[in-house]
Coordinates of C-alpha atoms and ligand atoms in Angstrom, one line a residue:
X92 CA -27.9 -0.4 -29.1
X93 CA -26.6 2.7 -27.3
X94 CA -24.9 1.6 -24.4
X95 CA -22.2 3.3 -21.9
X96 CA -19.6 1.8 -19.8
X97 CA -18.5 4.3 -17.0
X98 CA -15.9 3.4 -14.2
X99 CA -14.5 4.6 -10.7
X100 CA -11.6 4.3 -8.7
X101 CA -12.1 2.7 -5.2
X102 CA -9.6 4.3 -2.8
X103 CA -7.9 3.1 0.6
X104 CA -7.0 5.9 3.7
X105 CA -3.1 5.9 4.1
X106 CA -3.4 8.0 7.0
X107 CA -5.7 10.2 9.5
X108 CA -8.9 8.1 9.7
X109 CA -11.0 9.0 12.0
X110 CA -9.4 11.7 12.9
X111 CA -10.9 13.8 10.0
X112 CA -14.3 13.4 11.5
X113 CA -12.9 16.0 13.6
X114 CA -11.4 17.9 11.6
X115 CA -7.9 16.9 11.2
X116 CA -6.1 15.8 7.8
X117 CA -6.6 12.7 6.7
X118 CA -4.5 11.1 3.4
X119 CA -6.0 9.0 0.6
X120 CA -5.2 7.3 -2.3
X121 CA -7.5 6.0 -5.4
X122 CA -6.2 2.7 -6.3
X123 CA -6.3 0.7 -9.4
X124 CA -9.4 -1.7 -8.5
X125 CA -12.4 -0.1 -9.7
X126 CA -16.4 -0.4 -9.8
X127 CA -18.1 0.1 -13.2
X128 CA -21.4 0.8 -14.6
X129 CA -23.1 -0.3 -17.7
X130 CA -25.7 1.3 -18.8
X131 CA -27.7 0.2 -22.1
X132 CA -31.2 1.0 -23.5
X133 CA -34.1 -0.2 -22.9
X134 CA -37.8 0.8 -23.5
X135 CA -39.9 2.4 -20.8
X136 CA -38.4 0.1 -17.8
X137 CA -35.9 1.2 -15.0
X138 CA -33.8 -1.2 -14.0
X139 CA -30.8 -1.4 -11.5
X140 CA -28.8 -5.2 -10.9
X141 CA -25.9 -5.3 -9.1
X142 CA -23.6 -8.4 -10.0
X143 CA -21.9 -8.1 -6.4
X144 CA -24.9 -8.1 -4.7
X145 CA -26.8 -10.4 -6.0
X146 CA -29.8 -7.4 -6.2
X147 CA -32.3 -6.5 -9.1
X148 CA -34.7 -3.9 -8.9
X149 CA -37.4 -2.6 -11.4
X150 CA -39.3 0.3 -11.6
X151 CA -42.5 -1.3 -9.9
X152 CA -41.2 -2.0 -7.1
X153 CA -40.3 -0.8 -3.7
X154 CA -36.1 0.1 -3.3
X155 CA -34.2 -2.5 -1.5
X156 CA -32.1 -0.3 1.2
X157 CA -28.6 -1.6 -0.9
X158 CA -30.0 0.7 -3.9
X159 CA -31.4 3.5 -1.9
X160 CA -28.0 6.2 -2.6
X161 CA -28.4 4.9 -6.4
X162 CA -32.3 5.9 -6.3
X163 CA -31.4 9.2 -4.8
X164 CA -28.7 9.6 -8.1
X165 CA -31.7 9.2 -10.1
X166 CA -33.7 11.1 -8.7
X167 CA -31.4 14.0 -8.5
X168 CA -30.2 13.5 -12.2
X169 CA -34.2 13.1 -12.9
X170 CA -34.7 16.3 -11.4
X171 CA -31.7 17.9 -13.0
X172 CA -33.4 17.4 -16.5
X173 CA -37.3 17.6 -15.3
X174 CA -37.9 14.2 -16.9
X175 CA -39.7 12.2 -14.3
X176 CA -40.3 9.0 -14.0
X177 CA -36.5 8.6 -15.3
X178 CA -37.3 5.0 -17.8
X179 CA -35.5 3.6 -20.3
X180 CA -32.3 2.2 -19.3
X181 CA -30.9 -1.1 -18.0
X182 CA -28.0 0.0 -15.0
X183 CA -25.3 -3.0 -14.3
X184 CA -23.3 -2.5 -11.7
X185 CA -19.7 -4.7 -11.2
X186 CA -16.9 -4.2 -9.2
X187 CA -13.2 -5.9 -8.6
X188 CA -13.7 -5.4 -5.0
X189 CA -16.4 -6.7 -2.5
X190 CA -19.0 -4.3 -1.2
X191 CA -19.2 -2.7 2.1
X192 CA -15.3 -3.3 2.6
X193 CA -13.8 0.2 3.5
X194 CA -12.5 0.1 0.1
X195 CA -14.8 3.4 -1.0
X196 CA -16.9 0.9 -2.8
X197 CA -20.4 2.7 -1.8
X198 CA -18.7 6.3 -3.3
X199 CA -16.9 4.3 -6.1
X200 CA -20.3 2.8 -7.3
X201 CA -22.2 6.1 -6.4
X202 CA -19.6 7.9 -9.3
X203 CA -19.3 5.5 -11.4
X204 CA -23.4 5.3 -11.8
X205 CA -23.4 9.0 -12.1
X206 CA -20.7 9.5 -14.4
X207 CA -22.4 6.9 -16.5
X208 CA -25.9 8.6 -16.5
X209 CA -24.8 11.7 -17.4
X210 CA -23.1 10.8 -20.5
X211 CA -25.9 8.3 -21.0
X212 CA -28.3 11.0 -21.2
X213 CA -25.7 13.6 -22.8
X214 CA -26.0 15.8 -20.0
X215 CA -22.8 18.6 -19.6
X216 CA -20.8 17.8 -16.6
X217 CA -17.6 18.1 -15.0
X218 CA -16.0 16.8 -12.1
X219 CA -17.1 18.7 -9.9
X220 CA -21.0 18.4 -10.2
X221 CA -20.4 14.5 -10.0
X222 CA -18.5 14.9 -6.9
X223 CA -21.8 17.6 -5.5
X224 CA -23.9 14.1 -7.0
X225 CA -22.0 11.4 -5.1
X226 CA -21.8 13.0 -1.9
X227 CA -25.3 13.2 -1.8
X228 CA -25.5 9.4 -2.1
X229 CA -22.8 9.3 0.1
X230 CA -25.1 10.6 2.8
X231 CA -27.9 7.7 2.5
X232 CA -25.4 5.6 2.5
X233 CA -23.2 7.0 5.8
X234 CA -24.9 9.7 7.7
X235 CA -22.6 11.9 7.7
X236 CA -19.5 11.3 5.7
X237 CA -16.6 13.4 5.9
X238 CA -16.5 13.3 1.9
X239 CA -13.0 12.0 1.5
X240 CA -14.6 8.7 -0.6
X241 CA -16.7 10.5 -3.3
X242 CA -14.0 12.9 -3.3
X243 CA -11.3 10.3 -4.5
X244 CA -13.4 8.2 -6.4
X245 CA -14.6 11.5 -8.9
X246 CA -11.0 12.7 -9.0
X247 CA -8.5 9.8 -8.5
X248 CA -4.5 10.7 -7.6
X249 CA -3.5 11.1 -3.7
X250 CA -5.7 13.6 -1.8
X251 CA -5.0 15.8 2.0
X252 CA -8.1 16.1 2.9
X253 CA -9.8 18.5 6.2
X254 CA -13.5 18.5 7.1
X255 CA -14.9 21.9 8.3
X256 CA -17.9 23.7 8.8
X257 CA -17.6 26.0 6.0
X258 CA -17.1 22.6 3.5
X259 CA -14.1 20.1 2.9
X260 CA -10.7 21.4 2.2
X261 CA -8.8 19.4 -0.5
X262 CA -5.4 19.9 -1.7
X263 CA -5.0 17.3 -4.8
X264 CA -1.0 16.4 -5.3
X265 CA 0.5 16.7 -8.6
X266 CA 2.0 13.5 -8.3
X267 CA 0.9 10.1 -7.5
X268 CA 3.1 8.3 -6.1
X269 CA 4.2 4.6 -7.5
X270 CA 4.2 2.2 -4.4
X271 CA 2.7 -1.2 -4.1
X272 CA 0.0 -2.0 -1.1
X273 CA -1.3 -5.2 -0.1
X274 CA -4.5 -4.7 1.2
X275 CA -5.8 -8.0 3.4
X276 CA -9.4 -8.4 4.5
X277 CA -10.3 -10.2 8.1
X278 CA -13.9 -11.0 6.7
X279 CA -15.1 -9.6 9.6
X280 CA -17.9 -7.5 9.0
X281 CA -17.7 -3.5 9.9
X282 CA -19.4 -0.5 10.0
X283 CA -18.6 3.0 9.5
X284 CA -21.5 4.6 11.6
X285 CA -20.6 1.7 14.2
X286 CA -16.7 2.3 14.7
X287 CA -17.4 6.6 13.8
X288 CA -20.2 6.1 17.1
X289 CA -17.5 4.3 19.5
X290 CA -15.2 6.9 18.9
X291 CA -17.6 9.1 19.6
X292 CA -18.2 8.0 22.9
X293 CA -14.5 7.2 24.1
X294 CA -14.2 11.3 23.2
X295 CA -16.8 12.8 25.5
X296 CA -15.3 10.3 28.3
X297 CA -11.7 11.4 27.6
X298 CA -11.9 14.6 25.9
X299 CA -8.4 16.1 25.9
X300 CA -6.8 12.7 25.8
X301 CA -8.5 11.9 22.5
X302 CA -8.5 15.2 20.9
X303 CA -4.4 15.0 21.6
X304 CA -4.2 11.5 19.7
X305 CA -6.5 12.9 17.0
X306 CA -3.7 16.2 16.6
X307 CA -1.1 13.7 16.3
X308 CA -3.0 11.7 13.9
X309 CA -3.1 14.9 12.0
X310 CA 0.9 15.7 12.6
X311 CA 1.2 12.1 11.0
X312 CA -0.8 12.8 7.9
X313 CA 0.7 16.1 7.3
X314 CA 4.7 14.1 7.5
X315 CA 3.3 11.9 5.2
X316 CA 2.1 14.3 2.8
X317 CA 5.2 16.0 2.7
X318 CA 6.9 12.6 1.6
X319 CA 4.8 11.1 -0.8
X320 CA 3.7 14.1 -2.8
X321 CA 7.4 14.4 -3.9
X322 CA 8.6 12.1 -7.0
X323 CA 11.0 9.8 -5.1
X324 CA 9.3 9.2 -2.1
X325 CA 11.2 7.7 1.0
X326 CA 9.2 5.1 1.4
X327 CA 10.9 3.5 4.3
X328 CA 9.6 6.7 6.3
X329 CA 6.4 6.3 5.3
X330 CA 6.3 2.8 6.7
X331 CA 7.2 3.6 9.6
X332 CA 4.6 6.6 10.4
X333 CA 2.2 3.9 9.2
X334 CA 3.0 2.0 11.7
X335 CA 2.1 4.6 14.8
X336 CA -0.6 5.5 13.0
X337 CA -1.8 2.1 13.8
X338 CA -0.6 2.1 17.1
X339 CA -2.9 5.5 17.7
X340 CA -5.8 3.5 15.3
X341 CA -5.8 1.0 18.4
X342 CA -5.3 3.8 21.3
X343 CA -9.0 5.1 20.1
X344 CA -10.2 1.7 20.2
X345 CA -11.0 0.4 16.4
X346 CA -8.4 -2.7 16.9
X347 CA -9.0 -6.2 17.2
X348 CA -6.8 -9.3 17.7
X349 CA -7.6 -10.5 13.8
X350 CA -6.6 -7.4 12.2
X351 CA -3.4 -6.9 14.9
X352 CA -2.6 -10.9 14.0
X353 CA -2.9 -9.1 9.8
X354 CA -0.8 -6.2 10.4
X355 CA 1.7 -8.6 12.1
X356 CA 2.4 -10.9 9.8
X357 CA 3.0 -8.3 7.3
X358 CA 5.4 -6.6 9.0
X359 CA 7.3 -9.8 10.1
X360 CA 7.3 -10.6 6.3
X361 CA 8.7 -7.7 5.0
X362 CA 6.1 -5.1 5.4
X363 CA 8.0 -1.5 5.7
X364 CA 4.2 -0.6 7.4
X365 CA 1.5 -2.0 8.2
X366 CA -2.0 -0.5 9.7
X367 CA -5.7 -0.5 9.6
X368 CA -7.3 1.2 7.1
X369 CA -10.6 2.3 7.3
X370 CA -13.0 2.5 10.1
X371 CA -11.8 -0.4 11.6
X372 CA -13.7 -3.2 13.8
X373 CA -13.1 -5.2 10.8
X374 CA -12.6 -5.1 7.1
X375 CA -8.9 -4.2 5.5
X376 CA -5.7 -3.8 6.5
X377 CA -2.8 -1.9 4.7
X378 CA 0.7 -2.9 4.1
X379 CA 3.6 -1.1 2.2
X380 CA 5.7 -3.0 0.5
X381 CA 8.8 -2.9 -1.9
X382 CA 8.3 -5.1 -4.7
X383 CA 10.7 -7.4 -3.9
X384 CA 8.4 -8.1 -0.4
X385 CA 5.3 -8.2 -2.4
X386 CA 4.7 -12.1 -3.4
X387 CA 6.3 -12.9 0.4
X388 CA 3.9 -11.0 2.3
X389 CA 0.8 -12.1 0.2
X390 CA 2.1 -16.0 0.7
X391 CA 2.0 -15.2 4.2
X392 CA -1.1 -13.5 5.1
X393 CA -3.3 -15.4 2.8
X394 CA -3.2 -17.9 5.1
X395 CA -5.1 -15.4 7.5
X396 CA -7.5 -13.5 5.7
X397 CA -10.9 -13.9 3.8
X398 CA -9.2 -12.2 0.4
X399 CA -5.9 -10.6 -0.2
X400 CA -5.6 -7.3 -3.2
X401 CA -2.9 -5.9 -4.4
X402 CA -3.2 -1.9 -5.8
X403 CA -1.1 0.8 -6.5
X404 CA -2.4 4.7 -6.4
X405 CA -4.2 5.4 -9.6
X406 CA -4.2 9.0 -11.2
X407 CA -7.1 8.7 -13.2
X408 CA -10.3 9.1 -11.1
X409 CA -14.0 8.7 -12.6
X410 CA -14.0 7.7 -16.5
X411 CA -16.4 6.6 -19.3
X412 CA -14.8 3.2 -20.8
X413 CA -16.8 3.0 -23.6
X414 CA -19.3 4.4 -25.4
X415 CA -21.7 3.0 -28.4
X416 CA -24.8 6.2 -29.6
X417 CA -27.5 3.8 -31.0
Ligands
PMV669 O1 -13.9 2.5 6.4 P1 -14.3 3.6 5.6 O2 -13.8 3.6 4.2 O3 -15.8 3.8 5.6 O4 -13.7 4.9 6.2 C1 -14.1 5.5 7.3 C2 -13.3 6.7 7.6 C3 -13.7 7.4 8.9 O5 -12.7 8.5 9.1 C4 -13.6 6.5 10.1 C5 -15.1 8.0 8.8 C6 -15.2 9.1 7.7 O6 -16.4 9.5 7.4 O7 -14.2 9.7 7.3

């Protein structure tokens, strides 16, 4: 039975969220905790289920909104190779992480779906057209994303990463760097277009005070880059501009008590940083942490949050896992 396993990496902002809506540098890392998609034959249906969700859909029926950046995949892959209505396969979607977390899981799935189809259907690709795919689903999904999460999902490693007019800039370093994060989840729910919209606002009442924390913002994700796209990375530094990048996350207003109360504990238990990661308003918070700290911290901050991860960068962006023709 022909049947394709593809998989990509879900990511986490180190530094300069936010702040790249506006076009300022903002650093992020894939990390080893990835969605995958099956895909396997089957005759003349269409269906999508997603494990995580809880969600099945079939051909017949009307999209629920959770699939509607999958159905635009199709369609655009359907267009692609003038085959319409696109039939004959059976799409399972799984992930290590929870959906809708900040963790890049929407881009993650978004690539991982694509990267699938196209080998699925033996279609020629490279990275690059998956990236053009995803960031199309990206925009059902976000509104207007800045592109940072399709962008490490297709191509894995540690990315600098500036939004402008005339498209994204991304410089892609040569070397990931090997550090350990403990990523802790409130379980309070977020949004992107929520937190992205109350920034908004605090701008056009403070212009120049906002635009000033967003160049700092930027001045801290360029330090940072500097540092940890070097083998030998001083990791102690890079705690600490974690830590006013935090400070600055709560200046524009994305705080709240139950991820400050996270961030806290991690740095009282060994944390070299600690910040929000993310749109903030909920979801994840970020902690750096030798390995030696690791099992301390996570003891610590279990206590305090819905679900506790650990990653590490991961170099290898979108994959196929397995492949079986007939
Ligand atoms: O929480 P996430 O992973 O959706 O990240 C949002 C990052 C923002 O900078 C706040 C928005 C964006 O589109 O870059």
């Amino acid at each position: 039975m022909k049947e394709v396993v593809a998989s990509a990496p879900c990511k986490t902002i180190l530094f300069g969220e936010h702040a790249v809506v506006y076009g300022y540098p903002a650093i992020a890392t894939a990390i080893n905790l990835r969605v995958r998609t099956k895909i396997r034959k089957v005759n003349g249906e269409l269906i999508i289920h997603s494990r995580d969700l809880k969600v099945t859909w079939k051909r017949k029926q009307s999209v629920p909104k959770e699939f509607l950046p999958i159905y635009k995949v199709i369609e655009d892959i359907s267009d692609l190779i003038d085959q319409k209505p696109l039939n004959g396969m059976h799409i399972e979607i799984f992930s290590d992480v929870p959906p809708s977390c900040g963790l890049g899981t929407s881009a993650a799935t978004a690539v991982s779906v694509i990267t699938a189809m196209l080998e699925f259907l033996e279609i020629n690709y490279d990275k690059n057209f998956i990236n053009k795919l995803a960031f199309n689903a990206e925009k059902i999904s976000h509104g207007t994303p800045s592109g940072i999460d399709n962008t490490v999902a297709t191509f894995g490693g540690l990315i600098r990463y500036v939004k402008s007019n005339s498209g994204p800039n991304i410089e892609r370093s040569k070397y990931t760097p090997e550090f350990t994060l403990i990523l802790a989840d409130s379980g309070l729910p977020r949004s992107t277009k929520h937190a992205v919209k109350n920034v908004a606002i605090l701008r056009e009442h403070f212009p120049r005070v906002i635009e000033d924390i967003f160049s700092i913002m930027g001045k801290i994700s360029d330090e940072a880059w500097t540092l940890l796209s070097k083998a030998g990375e001083n990791l102690k530094t890079i705690g600490y501009l974690m830590n006013i990048n935090h400070g600055l996350l709560d200046a524009i207003g994305v705080n709240l008590p139950e991820l400050e109360t996270l961030v806290n504990i991690a740095r009282k238990n060994g944390a070299l940083g600690a910040k929000i990661t993310g749109a903030g308003l909920g979801g994840f918070i970020i902690a750096l942490a030798e390995s030696a700290a690791v099992h301390k911290i996570c003891s610590a901050i279990k206590n305090y949050a819905r679900l506790v991860l650990i990653a590490k960068p991961d170099s290898k962006g979108c994959l196929v896992e397995s492949k079986v023709k007939n």
